[in-house]
Short mmCIF file of C-alpha atoms in Angstrom, two decimals:
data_model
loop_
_atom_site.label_atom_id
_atom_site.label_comp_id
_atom_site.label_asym_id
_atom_site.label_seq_id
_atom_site.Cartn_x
_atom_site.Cartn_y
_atom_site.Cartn_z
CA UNK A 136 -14.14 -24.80 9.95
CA UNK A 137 -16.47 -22.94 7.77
CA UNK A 138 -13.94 -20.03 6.31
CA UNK A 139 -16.11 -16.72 7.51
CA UNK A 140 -16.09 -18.12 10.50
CA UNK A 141 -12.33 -18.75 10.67
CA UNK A 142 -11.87 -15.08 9.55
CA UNK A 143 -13.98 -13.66 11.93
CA UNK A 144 -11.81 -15.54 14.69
CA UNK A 145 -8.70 -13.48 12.88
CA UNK A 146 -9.84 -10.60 12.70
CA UNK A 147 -10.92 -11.27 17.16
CA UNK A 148 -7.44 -12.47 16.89
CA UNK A 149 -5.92 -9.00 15.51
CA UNK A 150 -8.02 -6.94 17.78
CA UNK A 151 -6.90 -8.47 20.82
CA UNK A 152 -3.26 -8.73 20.04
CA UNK A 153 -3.30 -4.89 18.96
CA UNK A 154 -4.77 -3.87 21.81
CA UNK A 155 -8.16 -2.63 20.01
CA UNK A 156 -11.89 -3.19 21.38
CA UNK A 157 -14.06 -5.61 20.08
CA UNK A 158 -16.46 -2.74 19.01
CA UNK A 159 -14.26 -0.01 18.82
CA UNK A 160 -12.93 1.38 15.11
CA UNK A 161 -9.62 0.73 13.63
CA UNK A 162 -7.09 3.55 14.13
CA UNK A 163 -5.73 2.49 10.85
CA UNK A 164 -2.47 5.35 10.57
CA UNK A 165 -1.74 4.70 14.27
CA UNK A 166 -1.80 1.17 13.74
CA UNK A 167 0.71 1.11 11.23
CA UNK A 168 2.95 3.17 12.98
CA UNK A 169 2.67 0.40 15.90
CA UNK A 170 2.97 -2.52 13.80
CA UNK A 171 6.02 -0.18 11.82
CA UNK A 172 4.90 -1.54 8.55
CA UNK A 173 5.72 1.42 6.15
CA UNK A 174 2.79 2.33 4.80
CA UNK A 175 3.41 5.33 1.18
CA UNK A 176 0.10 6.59 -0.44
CA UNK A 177 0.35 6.89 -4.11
CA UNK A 178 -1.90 8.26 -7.00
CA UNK A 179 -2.61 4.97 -8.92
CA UNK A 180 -4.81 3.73 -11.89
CA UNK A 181 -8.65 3.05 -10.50
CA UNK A 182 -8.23 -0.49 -10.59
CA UNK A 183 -4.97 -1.50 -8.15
CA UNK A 184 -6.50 -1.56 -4.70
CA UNK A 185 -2.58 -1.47 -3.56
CA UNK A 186 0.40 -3.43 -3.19
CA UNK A 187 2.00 -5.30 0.15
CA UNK A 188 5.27 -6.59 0.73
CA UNK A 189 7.77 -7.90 3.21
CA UNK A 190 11.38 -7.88 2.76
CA UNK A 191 13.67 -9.06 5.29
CA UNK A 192 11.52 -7.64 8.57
CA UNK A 193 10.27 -4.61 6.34
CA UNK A 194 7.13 -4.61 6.03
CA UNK A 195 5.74 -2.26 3.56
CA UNK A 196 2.33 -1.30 1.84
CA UNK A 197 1.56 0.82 -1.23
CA UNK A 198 -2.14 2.68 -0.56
CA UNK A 199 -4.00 3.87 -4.04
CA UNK A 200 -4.34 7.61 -2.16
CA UNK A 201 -6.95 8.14 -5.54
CA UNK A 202 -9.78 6.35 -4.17
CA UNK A 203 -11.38 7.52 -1.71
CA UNK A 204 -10.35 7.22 2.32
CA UNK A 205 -12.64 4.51 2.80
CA UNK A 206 -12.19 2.62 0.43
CA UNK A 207 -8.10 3.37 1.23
CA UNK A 208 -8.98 1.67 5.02
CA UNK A 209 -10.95 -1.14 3.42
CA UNK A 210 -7.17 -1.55 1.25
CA UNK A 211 -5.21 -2.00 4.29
CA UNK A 212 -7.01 -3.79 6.52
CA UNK A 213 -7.01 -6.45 3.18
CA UNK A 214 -3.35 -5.86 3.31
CA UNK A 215 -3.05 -7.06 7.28
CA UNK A 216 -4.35 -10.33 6.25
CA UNK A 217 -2.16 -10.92 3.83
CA UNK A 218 0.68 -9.74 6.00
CA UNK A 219 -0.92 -11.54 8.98
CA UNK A 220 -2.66 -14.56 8.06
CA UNK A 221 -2.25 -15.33 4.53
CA UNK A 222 0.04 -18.67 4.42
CA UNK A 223 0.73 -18.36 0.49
CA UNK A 224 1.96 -14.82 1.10
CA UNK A 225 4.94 -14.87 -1.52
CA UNK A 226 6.49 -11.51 -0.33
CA UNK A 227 4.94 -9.21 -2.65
CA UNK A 228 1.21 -8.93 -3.84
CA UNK A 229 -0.49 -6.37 -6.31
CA UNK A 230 -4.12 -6.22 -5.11
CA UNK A 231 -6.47 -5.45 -7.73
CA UNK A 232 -9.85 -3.98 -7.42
CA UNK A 233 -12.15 -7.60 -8.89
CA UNK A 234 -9.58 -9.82 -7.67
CA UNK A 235 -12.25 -12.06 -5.74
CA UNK A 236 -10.45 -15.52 -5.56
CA UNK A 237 -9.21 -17.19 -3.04
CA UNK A 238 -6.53 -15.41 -0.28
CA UNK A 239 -7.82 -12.27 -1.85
CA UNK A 240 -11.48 -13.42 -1.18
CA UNK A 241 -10.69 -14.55 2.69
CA UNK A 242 -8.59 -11.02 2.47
CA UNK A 243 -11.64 -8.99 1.59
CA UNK A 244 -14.16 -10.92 4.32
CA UNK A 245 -11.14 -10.19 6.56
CA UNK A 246 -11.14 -6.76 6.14
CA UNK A 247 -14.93 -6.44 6.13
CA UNK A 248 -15.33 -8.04 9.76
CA UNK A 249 -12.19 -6.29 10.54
CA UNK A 250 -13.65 -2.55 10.00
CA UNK A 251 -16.94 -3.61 10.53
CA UNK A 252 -17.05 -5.87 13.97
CA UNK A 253 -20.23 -7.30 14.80
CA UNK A 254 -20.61 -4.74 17.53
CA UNK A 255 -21.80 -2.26 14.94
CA UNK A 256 -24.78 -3.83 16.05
CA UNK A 257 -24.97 -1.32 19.14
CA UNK A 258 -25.09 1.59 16.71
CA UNK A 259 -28.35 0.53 15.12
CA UNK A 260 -31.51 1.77 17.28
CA UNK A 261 -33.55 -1.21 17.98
CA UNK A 262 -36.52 -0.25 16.09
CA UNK A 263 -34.24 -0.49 12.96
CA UNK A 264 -32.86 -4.16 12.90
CA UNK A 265 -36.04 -5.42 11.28
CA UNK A 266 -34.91 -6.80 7.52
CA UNK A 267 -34.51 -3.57 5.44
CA UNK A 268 -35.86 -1.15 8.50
CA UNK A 269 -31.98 0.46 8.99
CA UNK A 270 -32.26 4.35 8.05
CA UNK A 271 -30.09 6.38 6.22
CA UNK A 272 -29.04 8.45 9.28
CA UNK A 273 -27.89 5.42 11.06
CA UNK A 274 -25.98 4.10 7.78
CA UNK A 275 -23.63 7.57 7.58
CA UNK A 276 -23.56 7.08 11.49
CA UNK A 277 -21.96 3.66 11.32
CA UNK A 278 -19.89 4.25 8.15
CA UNK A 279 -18.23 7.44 9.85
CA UNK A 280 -17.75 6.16 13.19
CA UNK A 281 -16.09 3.31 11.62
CA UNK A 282 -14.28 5.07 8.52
CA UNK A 283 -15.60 2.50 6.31
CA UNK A 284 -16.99 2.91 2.67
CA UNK A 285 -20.44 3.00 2.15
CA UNK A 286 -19.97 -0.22 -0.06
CA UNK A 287 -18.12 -2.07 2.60
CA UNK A 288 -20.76 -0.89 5.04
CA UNK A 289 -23.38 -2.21 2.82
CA UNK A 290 -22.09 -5.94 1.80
CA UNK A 291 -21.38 -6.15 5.51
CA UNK A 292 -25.23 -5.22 6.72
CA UNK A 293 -26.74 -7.67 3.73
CA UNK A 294 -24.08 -10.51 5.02
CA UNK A 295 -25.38 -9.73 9.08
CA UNK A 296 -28.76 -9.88 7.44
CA UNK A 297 -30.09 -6.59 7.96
CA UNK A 298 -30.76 -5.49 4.42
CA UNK A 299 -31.14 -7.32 0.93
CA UNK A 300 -30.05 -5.98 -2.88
CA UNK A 301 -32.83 -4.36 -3.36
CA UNK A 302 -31.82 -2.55 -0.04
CA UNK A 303 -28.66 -1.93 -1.52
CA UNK A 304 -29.26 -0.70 -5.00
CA UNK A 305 -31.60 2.30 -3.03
CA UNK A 306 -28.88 3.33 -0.71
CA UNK A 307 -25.52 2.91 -2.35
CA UNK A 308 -25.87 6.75 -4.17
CA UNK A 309 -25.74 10.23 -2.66
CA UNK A 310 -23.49 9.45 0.09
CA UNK A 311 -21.80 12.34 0.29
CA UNK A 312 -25.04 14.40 0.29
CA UNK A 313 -26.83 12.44 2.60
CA UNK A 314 -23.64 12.89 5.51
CA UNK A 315 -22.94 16.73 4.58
CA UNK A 316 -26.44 17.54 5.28
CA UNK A 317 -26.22 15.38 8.44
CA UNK A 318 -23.38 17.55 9.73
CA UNK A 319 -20.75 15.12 8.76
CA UNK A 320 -17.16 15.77 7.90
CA UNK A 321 -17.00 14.62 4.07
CA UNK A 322 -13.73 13.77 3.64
CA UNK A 323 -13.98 10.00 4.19
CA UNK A 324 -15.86 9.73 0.82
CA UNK A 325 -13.05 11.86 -1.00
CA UNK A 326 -9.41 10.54 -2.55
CA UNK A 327 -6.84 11.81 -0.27
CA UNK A 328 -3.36 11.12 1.41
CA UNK A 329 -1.61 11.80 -1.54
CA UNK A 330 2.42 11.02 -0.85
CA UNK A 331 2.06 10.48 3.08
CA UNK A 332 4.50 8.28 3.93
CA UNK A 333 3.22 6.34 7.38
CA UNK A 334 6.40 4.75 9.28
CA UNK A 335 9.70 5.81 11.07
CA UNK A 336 11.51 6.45 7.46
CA UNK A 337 11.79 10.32 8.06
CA UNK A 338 12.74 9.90 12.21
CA UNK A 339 15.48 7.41 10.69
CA UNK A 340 16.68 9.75 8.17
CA UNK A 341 17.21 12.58 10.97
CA UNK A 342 18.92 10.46 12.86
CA UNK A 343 21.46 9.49 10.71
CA UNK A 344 21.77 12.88 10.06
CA UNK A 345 21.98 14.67 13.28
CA UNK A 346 24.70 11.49 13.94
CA UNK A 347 26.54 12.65 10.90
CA UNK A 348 26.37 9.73 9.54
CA UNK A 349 24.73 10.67 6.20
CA UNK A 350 25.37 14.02 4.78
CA UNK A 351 23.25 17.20 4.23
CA UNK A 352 22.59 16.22 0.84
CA UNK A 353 21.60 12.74 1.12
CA UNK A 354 19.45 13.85 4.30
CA UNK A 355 17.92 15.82 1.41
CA UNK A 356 17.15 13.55 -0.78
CA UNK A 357 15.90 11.07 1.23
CA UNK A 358 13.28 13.33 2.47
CA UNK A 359 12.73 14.07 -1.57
CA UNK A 360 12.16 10.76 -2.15
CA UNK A 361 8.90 10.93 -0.31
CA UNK A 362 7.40 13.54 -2.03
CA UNK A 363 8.57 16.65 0.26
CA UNK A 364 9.51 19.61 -2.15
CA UNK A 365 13.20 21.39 -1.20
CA UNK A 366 11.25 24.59 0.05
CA UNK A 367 9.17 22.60 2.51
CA UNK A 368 12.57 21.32 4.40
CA UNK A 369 13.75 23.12 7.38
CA UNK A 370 16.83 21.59 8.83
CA UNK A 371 16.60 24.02 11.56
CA UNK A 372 12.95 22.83 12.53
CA UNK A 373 14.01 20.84 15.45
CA UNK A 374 16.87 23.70 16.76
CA UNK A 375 16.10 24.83 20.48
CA UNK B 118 26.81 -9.45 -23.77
CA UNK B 119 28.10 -7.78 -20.73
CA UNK B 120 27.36 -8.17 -17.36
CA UNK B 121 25.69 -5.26 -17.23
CA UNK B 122 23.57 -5.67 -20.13
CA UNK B 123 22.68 -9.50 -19.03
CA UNK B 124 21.56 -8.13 -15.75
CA UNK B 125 19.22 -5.87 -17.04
CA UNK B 126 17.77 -8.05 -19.31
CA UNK B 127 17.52 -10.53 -16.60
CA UNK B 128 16.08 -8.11 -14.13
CA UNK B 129 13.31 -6.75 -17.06
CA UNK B 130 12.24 -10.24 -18.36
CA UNK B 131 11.58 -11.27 -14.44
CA UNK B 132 9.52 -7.99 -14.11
CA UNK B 133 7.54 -9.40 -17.49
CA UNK B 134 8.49 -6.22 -19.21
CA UNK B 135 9.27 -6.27 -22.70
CA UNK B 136 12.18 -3.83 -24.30
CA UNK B 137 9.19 -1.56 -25.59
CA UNK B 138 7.58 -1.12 -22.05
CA UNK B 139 11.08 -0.43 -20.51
CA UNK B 140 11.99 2.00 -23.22
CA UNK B 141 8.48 4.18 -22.78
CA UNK B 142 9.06 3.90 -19.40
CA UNK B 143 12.51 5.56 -19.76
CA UNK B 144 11.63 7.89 -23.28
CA UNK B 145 13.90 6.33 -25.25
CA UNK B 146 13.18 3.74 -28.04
CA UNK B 147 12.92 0.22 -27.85
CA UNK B 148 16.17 -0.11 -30.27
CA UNK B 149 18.56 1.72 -27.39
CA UNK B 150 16.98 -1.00 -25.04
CA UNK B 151 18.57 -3.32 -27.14
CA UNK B 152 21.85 -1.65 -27.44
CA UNK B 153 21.90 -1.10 -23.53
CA UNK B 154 21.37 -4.90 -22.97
CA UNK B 155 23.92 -6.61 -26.26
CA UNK B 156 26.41 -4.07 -24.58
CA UNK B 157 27.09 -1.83 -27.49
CA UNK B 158 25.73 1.11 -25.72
CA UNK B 159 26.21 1.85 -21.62
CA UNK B 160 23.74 4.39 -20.43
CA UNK B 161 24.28 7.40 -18.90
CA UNK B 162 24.24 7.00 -14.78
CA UNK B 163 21.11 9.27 -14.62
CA UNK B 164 19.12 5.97 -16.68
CA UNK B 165 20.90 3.82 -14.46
CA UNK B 166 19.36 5.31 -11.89
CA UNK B 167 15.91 5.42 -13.22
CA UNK B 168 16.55 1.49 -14.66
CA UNK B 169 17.51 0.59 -11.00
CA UNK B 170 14.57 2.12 -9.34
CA UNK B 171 11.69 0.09 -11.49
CA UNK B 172 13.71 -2.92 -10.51
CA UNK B 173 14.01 -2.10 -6.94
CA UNK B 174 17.52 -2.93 -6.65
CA UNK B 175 21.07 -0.37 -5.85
CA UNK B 176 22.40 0.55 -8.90
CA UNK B 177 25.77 -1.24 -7.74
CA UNK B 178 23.31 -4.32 -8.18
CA UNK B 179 22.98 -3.74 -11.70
CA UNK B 180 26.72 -4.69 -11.83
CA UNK B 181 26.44 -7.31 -9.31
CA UNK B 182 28.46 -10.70 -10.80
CA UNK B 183 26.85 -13.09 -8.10
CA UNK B 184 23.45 -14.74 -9.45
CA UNK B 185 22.91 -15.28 -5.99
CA UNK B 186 22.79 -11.71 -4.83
CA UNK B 187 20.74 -10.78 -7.96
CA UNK B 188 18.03 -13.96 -7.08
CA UNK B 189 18.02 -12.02 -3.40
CA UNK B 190 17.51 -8.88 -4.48
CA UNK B 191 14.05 -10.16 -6.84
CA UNK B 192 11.55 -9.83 -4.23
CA UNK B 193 11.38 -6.72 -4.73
CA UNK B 194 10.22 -6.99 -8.27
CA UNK B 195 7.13 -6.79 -8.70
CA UNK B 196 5.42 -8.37 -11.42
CA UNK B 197 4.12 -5.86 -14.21
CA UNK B 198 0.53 -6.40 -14.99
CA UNK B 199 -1.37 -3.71 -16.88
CA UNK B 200 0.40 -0.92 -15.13
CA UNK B 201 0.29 2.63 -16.89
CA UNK B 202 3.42 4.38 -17.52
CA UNK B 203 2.39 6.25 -14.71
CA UNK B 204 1.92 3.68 -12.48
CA UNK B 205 4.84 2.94 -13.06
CA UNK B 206 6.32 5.91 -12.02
CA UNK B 207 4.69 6.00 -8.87
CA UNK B 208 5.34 2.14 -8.14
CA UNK B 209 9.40 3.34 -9.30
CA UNK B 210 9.34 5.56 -6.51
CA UNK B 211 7.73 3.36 -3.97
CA UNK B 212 10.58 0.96 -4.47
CA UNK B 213 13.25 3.57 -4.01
CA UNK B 214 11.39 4.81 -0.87
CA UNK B 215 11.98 1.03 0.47
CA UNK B 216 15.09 0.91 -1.18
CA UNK B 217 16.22 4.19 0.77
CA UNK B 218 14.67 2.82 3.97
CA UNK B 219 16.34 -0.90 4.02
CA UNK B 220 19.84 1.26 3.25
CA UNK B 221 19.49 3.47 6.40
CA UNK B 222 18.47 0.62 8.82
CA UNK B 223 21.53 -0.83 7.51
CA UNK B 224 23.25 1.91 8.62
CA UNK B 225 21.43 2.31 11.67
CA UNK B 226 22.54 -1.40 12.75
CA UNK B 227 25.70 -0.43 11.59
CA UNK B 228 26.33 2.01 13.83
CA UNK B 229 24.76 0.83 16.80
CA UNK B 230 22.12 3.81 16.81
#
């Protein structure tokens, strides 16, 4: 079977068994809180993408919170391939930015049909799905309804067909302009996330804690470990 | 050598470091490296902590006699590329987040919560 193809039947595949329409976007946090994959956003050199891992039935995923969120998304819906669908997956990856061989190819295609189904289609106005007719109001409108980079957004259009390099070249730039003076929220185009930790680890730690299994100060640190600072905990946030 | 020493040699070369990277990693120079890992020197149990974090493993582990347990406890290691030391702080502290988190499911299974 020709391999986009194949992906784009994985990525149908992922939808349906996560309960998310064909057209709709990804709720990428939510997701990973349903899947339980613990997810930790860290401030990392420009070019590792992020890291993935299973160990025992942990599975875990280390986001670069420095680039921006869309490009962040574009990371971990790579990521669910691997996790998913990748058959050499050897427990623990570090995903580079150029890696563009192999799994990490089919990863990136993944992720691309992934955040960007073909029912993006319905968001382009007919009069604009003519080779290189899409406007720049309907490119912010499609990359913020589906929290995808402007990059991603592009290499997906020119692979559908819509636009060419040339296309590209003219309408990669400006981006956060172009959506703050559409009325766009910006922050999709900005680095963020920095130490969120996505997953049960702090519901476990209380837990063990209000069960007096673990004491105060290991309750503590755990929640130190994750980047809270001692004056942010309140152990009597929860009392009645 | 002792065991601890051989372990932490053992754990560094799988994690492609060399004595040098470990040692800027930890501020110390690449000759104490050598002295932690021939034996002639034990570091202090705050290093030991640090040490055990870049390797992903319990510090007990670093003591661990069993090569079996030590091959088990390897996934975790992830492979240094071209990591910055601070990248490699941040990927130290990833690991101890999962560390943390595979200890209190443990416990959590443990206990029957």
């Amino acid at each position: 079977m020709d391999y986009k193809l194949d992906l784009n039947y994985k990525s149908s595949d992922f939808r349906s068994k996560n309960g998310i329409g064909f057209k709709d976007p990804i709720p990428f946090k939510s997701l990973l809180n349903k899947l339980n994959i613990l997810c930790v956003f860290k401030p990392l050199s420009e070019e590792i993408s992020g890291m993935v891992g299973q160990l025992e039935s942990l599975k875990f995923m280390l986001i670069n919170s420095n680039h921006s969120i869309g490009r962040q998304n574009f990371t971990i819906a790579h990521e669910f391939y691997h996790l998913y669908y990748d058959k050499n997956f050897k427990k623990a990856i570090v995903d580079y930015k150029n890696s563009n061989e192999g799994e990490e190819k089919k990863a990136s295609t993944f992720a691309s049909v992934l955040i960007l189904p073909d029912g993006l289609i319905d968001l382009i106005p007919e009069k604009e799905r003519g080779k290189n007719k899409i406007t720049i109001q309907t490119l912010v409108k499609i990359e913020q309804y589906y929290q995808s980079s402007r990059t991603a957004l592009l290499i997906r259009l020119k692979n559908m067909n819509f636009i060419n390099d040339e296309y590209i070249e003219q309408n990669r730039n400006n981006v956060i302009n172009q959506a703050k003076m559409l009325g766009y929220d910006c922050s999709l185009y900005f680095k963020g996330n920095e130490n969120v930790v996505v997953g049960e680890y702090a519901s476990i730690a209380k837990k063990l804690y209000d069960n007096e299994i673990i004491s105060e100060s290991n309750y503590i640190d755990y929640l130190i470990d994750v980047g809270m600072n001692s004056e942010e905990i309140d152990l009597n946030a929860f009392d009645e | 050598m002792n065991l601890l020493g051989a372990n932490m040699k053992r754990y560094r070369e799988y994690n492609s470091l060399t004595q040098k990277e470990l040692a800027d990693f930890l501020g110390c120079s690449r000759e104490v490296i050598s002295y932690y890992e021939s034996g002639s020197r034990i570091p202090k149990i705050d290093v030991l902590n640090k040490i055990s974090d870049i390797f992903g493993i319990e510090l007990c582990e670093l003591l661990e006699e069993s090569s079996e347990m030590v091959e088990e406890n390897l996934v975790l290691a992830f492979r240094k590329n071209d990591y910055s030391n601070e990248d490699f702080g941040e990927i130290a502290s990833f690991k101890r987040i999962i560390k943390n988190y595979m200890k209190m499911e443990r416990l959590i299974t443990e206990y029957g919560l």
